[in-house]
XYZ file of C-alpha atoms in Angstrom:
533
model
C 0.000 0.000 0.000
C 1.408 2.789 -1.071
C 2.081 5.933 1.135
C 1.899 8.328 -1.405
C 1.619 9.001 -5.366
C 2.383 11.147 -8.022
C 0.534 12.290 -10.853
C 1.112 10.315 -13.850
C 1.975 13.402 -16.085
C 4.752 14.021 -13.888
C 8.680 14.089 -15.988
C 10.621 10.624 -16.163
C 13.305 11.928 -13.370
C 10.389 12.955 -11.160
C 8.785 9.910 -11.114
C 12.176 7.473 -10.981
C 12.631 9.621 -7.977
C 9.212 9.205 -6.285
C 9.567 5.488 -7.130
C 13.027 6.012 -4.952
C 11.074 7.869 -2.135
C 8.170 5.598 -1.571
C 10.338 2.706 -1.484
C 12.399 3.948 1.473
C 9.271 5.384 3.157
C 7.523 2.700 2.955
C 10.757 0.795 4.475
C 11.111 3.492 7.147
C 7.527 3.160 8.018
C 7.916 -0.400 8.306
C 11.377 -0.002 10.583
C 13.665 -1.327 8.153
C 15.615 1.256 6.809
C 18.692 0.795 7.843
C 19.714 4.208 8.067
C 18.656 4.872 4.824
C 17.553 8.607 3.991
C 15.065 8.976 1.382
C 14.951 11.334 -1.221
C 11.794 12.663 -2.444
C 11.348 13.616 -5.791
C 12.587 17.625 -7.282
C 9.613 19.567 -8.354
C 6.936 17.526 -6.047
C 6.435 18.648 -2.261
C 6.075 16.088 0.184
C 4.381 17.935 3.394
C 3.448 16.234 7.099
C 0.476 17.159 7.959
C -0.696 16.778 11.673
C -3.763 14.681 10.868
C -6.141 13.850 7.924
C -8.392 16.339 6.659
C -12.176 16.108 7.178
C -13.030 17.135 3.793
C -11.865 19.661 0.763
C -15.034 21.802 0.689
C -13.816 25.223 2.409
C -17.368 26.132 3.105
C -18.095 22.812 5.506
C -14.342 22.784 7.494
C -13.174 24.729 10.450
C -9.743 23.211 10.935
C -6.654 25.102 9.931
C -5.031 21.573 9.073
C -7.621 21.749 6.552
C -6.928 25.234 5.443
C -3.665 24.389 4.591
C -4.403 22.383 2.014
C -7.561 24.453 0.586
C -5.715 27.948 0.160
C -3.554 25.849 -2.729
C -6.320 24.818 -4.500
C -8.979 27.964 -4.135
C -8.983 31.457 -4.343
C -11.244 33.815 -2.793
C -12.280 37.523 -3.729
C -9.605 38.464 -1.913
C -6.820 37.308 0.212
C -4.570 38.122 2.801
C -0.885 40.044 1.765
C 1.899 38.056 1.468
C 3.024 37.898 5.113
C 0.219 40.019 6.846
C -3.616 39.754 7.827
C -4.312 42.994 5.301
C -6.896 42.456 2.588
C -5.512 42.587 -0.882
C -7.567 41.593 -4.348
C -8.033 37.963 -5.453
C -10.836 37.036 -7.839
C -12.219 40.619 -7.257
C -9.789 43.316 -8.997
C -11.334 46.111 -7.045
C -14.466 47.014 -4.491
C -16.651 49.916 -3.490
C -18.286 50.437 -0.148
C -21.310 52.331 0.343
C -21.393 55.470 2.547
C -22.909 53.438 5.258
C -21.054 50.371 4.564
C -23.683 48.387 4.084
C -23.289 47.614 0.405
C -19.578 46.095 -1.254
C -20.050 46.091 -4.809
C -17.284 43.610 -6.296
C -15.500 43.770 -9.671
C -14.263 40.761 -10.900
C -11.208 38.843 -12.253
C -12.018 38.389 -16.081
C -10.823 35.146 -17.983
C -10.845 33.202 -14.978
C -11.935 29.670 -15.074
C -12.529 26.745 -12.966
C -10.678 23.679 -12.461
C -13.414 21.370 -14.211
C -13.295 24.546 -17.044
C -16.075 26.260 -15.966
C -16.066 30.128 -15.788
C -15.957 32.101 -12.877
C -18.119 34.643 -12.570
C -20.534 36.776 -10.629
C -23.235 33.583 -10.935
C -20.604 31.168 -9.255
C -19.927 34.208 -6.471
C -23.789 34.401 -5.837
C -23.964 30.805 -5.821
C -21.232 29.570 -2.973
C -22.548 32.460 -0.697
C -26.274 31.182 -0.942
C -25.533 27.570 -0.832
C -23.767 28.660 2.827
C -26.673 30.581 4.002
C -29.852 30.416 2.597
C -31.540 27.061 3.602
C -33.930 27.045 0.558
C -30.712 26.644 -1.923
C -30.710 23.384 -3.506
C -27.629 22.333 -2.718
C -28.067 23.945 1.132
C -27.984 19.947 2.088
C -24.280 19.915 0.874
C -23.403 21.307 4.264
C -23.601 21.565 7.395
C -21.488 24.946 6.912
C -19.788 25.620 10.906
C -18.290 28.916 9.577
C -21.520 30.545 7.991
C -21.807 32.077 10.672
C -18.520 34.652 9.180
C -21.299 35.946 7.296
C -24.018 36.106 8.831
C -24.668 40.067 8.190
C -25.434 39.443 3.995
C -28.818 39.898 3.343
C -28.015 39.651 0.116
C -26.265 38.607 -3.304
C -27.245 40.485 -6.402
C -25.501 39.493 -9.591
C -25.514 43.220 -11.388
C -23.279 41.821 -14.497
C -21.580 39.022 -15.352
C -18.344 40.596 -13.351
C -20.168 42.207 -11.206
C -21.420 41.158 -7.881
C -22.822 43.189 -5.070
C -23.161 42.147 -1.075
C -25.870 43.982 1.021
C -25.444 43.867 4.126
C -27.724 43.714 7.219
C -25.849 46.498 9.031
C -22.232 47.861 8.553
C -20.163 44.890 9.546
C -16.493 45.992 9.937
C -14.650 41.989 9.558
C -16.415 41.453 6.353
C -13.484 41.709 4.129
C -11.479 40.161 6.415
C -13.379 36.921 6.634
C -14.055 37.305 2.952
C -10.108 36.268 2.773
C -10.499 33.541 5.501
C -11.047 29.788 3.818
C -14.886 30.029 4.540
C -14.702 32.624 2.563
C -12.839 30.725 -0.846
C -14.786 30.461 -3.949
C -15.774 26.647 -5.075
C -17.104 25.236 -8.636
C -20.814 25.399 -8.584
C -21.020 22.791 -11.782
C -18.679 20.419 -9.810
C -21.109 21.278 -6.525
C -24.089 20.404 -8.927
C -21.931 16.855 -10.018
C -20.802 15.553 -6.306
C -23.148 17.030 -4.250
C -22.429 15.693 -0.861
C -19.306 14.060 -2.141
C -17.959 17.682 -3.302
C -15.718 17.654 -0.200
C -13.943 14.656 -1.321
C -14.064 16.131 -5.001
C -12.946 19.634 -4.883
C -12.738 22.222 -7.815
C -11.760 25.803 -7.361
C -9.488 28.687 -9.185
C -6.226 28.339 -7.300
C -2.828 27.775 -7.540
C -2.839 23.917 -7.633
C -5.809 21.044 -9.107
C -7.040 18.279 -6.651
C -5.127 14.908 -8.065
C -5.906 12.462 -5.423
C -7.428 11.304 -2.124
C -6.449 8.101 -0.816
C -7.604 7.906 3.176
C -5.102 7.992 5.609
C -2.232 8.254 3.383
C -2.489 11.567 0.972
C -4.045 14.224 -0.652
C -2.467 15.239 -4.109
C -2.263 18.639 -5.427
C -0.757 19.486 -9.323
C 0.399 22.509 -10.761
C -2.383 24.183 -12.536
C -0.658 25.942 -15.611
C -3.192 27.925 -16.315
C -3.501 30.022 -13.111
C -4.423 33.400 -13.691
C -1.496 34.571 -11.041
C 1.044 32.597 -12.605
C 1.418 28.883 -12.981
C 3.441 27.631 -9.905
C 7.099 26.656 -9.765
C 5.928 22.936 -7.895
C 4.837 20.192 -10.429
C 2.306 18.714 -7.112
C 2.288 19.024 -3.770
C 1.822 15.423 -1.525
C 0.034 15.952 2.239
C 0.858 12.799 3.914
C -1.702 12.818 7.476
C 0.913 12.205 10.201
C -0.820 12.141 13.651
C 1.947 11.383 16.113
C 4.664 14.046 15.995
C 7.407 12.288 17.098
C 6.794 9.997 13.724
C 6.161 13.263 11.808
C 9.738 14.559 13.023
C 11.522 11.307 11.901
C 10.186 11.165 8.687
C 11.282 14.452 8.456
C 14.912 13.204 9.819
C 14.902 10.451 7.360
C 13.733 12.462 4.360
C 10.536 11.180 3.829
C 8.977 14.658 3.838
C 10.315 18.199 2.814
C 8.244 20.692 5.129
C 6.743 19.194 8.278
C 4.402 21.876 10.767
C 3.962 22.317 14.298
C 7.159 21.017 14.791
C 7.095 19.749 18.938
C 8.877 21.792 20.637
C 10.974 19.265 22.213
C 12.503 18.230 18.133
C 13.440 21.718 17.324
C 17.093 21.241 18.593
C 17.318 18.396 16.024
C 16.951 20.595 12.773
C 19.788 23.137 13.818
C 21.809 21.950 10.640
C 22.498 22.732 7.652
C 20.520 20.201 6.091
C 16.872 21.726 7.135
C 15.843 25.598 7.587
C 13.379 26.239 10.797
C 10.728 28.827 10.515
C 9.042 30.566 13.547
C 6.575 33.384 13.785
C 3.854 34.941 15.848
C 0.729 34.749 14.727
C -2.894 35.278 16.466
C -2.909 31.979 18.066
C -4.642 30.828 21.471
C -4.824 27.799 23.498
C -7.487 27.016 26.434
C -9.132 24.760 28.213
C -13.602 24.946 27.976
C -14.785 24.731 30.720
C -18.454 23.196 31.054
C -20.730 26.182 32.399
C -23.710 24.887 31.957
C -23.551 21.693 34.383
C -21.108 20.297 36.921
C -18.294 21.980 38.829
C -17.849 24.866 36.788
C -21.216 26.189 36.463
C -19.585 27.760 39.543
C -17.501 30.548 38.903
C -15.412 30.560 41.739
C -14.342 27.141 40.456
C -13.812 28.071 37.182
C -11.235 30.797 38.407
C -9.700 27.927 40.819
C -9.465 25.798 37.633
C -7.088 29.381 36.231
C -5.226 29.685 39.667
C -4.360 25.882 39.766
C -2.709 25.172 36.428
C 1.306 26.366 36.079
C 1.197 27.765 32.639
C 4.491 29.212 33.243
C 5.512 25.802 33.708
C 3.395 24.395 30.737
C 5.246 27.329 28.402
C 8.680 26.837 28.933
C 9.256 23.468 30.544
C 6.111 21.606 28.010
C 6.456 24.058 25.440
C 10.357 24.568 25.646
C 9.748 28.508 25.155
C 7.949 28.497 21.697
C 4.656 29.778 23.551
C 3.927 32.670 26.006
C 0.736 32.896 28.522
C -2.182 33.468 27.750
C -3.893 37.009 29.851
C -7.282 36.249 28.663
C -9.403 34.989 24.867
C -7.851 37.550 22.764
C -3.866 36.658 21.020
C -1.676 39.575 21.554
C -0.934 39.446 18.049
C -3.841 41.457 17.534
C -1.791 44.288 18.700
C -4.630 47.597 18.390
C -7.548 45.490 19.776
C -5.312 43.426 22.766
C -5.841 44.431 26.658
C -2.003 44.806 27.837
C -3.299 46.286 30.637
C -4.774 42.183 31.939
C -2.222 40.104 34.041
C -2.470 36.363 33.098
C -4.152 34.444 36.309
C -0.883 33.520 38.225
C 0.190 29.966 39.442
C -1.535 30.176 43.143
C -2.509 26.208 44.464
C -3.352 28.318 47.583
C -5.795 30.519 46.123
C -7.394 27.899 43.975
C -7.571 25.684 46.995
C -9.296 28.283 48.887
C -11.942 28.932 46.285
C -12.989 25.801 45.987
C -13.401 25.425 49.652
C -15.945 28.386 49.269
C -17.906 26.864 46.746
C -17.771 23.373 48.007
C -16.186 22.357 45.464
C -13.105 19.795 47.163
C -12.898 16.675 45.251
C -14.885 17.409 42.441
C -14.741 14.661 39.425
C -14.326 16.067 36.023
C -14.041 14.647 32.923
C -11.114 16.048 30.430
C -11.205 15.620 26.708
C -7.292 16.049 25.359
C -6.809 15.472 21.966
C -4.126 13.018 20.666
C -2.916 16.110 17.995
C -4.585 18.683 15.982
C -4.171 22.226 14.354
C -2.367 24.408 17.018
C -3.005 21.423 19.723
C 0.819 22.193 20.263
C 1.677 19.166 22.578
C -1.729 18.301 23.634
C -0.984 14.853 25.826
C 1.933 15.987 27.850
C 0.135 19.437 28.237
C -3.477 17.664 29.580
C -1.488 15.627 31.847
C 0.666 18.082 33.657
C -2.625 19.823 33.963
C -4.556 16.877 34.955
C -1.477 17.035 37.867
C -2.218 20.686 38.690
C -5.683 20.385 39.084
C -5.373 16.896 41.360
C -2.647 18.495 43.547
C -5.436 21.538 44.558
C -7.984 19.009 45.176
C -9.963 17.925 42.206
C -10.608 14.168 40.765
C -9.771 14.044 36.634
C -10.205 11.623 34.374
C -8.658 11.733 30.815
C -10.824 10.632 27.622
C -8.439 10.852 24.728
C -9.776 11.250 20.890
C -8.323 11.699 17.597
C -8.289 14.776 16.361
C -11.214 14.912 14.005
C -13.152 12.339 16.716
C -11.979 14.698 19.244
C -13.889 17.682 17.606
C -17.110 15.600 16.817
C -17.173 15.150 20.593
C -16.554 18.573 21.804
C -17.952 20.956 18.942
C -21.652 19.818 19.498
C -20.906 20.781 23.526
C -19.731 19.601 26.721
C -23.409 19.089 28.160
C -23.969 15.905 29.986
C -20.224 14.613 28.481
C -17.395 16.360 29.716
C -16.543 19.169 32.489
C -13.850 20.763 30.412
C -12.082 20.227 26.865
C -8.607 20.858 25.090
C -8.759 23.549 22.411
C -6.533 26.248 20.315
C -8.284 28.386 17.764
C -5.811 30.371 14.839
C -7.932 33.252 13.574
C -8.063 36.384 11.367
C -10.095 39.169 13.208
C -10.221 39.730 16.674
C -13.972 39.520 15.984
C -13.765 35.721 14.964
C -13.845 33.558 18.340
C -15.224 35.385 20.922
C -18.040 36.076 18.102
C -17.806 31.884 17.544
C -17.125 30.490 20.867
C -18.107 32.932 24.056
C -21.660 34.867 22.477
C -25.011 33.111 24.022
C -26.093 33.166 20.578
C -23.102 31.143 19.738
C -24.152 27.762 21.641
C -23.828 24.422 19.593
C -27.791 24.084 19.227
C -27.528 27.692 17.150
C -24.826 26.371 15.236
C -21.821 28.257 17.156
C -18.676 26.882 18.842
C -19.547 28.077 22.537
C -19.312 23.997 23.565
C -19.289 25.514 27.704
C -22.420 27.613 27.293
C -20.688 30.356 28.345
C -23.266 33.715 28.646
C -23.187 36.981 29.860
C -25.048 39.862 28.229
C -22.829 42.624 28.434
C -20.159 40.331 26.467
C -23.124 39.783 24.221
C -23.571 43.541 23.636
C -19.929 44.327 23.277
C -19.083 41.445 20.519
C -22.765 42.967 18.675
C -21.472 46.536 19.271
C -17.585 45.960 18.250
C -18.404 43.853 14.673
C -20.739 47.359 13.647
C -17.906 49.840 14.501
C -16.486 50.696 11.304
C -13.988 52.969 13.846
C -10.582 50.943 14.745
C -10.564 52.712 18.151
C -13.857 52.203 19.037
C -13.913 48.458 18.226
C -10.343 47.974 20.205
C -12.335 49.742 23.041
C -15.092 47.468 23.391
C -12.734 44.034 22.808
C -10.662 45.284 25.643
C -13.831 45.931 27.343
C -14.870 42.422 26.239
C -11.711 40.529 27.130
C -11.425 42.108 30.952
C -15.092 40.643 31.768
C -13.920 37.258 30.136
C -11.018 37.130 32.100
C -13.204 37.511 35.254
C -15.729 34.733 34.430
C -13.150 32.407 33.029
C -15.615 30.256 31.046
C -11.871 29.116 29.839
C -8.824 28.420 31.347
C -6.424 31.126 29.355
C -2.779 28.896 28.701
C -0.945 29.772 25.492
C -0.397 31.979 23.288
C 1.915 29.858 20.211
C 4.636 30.708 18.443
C 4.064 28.935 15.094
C 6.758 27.005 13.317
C 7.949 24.502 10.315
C 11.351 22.698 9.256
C 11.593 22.366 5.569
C 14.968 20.613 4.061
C 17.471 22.181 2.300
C 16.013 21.814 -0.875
C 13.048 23.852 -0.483
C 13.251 27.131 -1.346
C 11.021 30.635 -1.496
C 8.787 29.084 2.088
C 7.297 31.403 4.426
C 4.986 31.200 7.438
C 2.143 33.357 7.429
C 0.493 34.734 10.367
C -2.880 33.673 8.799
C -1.450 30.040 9.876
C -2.250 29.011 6.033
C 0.210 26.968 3.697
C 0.697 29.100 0.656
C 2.975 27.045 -1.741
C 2.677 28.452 -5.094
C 6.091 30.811 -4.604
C 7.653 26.996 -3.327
C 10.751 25.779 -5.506
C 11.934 22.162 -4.554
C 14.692 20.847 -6.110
């Protein structure tokens, strides 16, 4: 069984080589190698991914390991800049904004065509919007679409030419372009839609960069150039993104040459890249990690155990001793990479067994049994088993009971996304984002429980954060939305529905002969600048 493959159009050299490569990985996966370091093919891009994805239809995903494969093979109206969150044009050439910014009138890309050879146009626009949101669209039952909820302002989509589309808004709704860029936001073939239907995700046709080759399960997804792109055909000939769950596998594969660019390297495996041989990429990007807690039922319905839960856990000691230094702690549910809208003036809960001891002494709270979902890996999990058992320690040594339930990482969000409720007291979770809108919008509004379709699994509520998040998304003022996050995040803080950990560093390790690779604080994989020789 093979562990990956390569296009058939591929040149005689390439494919002499791949035969090379998947003999020795399939050797080294089988512990045989000998020592042996494979070489993988020039022009084809073999990348580790932390875990397969759930499907290639960037409407009905949420995970960035997801992401990373769909900005290669989709464009959206617009994107982010080359090595910043700002908003540059895509498929759309240029925009207008009404006066009250409640109208974005798109102009778009001419010439552009689909991977199956269908045009793009202001139809296909109007079309992926309304399949995402209206629930009378025929192919509405493609879904379920976790993200709509990124636009959730459009009233609605009026084709006014064929490169010409127009938005209307329900009220001004300053993210919109922002999430416009994010992967929910990427622009899919409505003909191939219309052909797969609910087997679209598995089927995938967009603008971008790269063509979908191949999905075998649990081995690879396959990517190939796409001459025709209207940016400029890419320098790759296909890009291979081998699933590799454990990351200790991920990093000898890497070792042995089995891959060329592994993420999330563990912190702990840095120290073996230092050489020549590979290049090691960090960056800050908006990235938290927490703990949801279970508001609804339980312990922490109590909020004077939720803050114990804060007090008891050493995140100093999860950062630098866990983490090796590649994170800092988390203050609160907004990453300080979101410099203008961040509360520098919020101290991160300190270490204090004493204080967390005491609290739950006031609530009568001593010995309580929780349950704790920890993830085996996932996007921005970071070290996710060594980091829910030294907290499973904390939390014992102040007095309560924990027991671990450990998932895959696609399992892992089945359980937890649909809520905590009558399952778990508190969950593993890191969320890599593009607004400071996006998750405490997603994951801390009322409005945002699991039963309305949101990603608030702890039921977390309070009405004046409520208010705030409704208030901050309208201001089309920078200073007035930073206000009312700041405002926002020191309320949060208080209530800890969340126990605030990490804030990540992000990293990758590519060999030394990949060239023209850069992280993105958007978290995203963008490969089509990528030489490999």
């Amino acid at each position: 069984m093979s562990l990956f493959h390569v296009p058939r159009h591929l040149t005689r050299r390439a494919l002499l080589g791949a035969g090379t490569a998947l003999a020795l990985t399939l050797s080294l996966t089988m512990g045989i190698s000998g020592g042996a370091q494979a070489q993988t093919p020039p022009g084809v891009l073999i990348v580790g991914q932390i875990a397969e994805p759930k499907a290639l239809d960037p409407a009905a995903v949420t995970a960035v390991n997801d992401f990373r494969i769909l900005m290669n093979v989709y464009d959206g109206l617009v994107r982010y800049k080359d090595g910043t969150l700002e908003v540059e044009p895509a498929l759309a050439t240029a925009w207008e904004i009404s006066e009250d910014g409640t109208e974005y009138t798109f102009t778009l890309r001419e010439g552009v065509t689909f991977h199956d050879g269908t045009p793009f146009n202001a139809e296909a626009v109007k079309f992926n919007f309304e399949r995402m949101l209206d629930e009378n669209h025929p192919y509405h039952n493609t879904g379920p679409f976790p993200l709509a909820f990124f636009f959730s302002s459009v009233d609605s989509v009026e084709v006014v030419d064929d490169l010409t589309v127009k938005f209307t808004l329900n009220a001004p709704y300053a993210p919109f372009l922002s999430n416009l860029a994010y992967p929910t936001g990427l622009i899919v073939s409505p003909s191939a839609v219309e052909q797969y239907g609910a087997e679209f995700g598995r089927n995938p046709s967009g603008t971008g960069p790269f063509k979908f080759a191949e999905w075998r399960s649990n081995e690879a997804v396959v990517i190939e150039a796409n001459p025709d792109y209207w940016d400029g055909a890419p320098a790759l000939q296909a890009v291979v993104f081998r699933p590799i769950t454990d990351a200790n596998t991920r990093t000898a594969e890497m070792l042995a040459g089995g891959i060329d660019l592994m993420v999330e390297v563990p912190p702990v495996a840095l120290s073996e890249f230092q050489s020549d041989a590979y290049q090691v990429y960090e960056q800050a990007g908006p990235h938290v990690w927490f703990l949801i807690l279970n508001t609804k039922d339980g312990p922490f319905a109590d909020v004077r155990v939720r803050q114990a839960a804060n007090y008891a856990v050493n995140k100093e000691a999860l950062v630098n001793e866990v983490l090796e230094g590649t994170a800092d702690v988390a203050a609160g549910p907004t990453p300080p990479a979101f410099a203008w809208a961040y509360n520098d003036e919020l101290s991160p809960y300190p270490y204090d067994p004493e204080k967390a001891k005491s609290l739950l002494a006031e609530a009568g709270a001593e010995g309580a049994e929780l349950t704790f979902y920890v993830t085996e890996g996932g996007s921005g999990m970071l070290d996710p088993i060594a980091m829910g058992t030294a907290i499973q320690a904390d939390l014992e040594a102040v007095g309560f009971d924990v027991k671990i339930e450990t998932y895959e990482w696609n399992t892992f969000l089945g359980e937890v996304n649909p809520g905590l409720e009558g399952k778990a007291d508190m969950a593993e979770m890191a969320w890599m984002t593009n607004d400071p809108d996006t998750l405490p919008f997603l994951a801390l509004r009322t409005d945002a429980w699991p039963e309305a379709g949101g990603f608030n699994s702890g039921y977390y509520s309070n009405p004046k954060v409520d208010e705030l998040l409704e208030a901050a998304r309208v201001a089309t003022d920078q200073d007035e939305r930073a206000a009312l996050y700041k405002e926002m995040q020191t309320i949060v803080q208080e209530d800890a529905p969340w126990v605030f950990v990490a804030n990540w560093k992000q990293n990758a390790v590519t060999s030394d002969k990949v060239e023209g690779f850069a992280l993105q604080p958007s978290f995203f994989l963008l490969l089509d600048d990528v030489v490999k020789n």
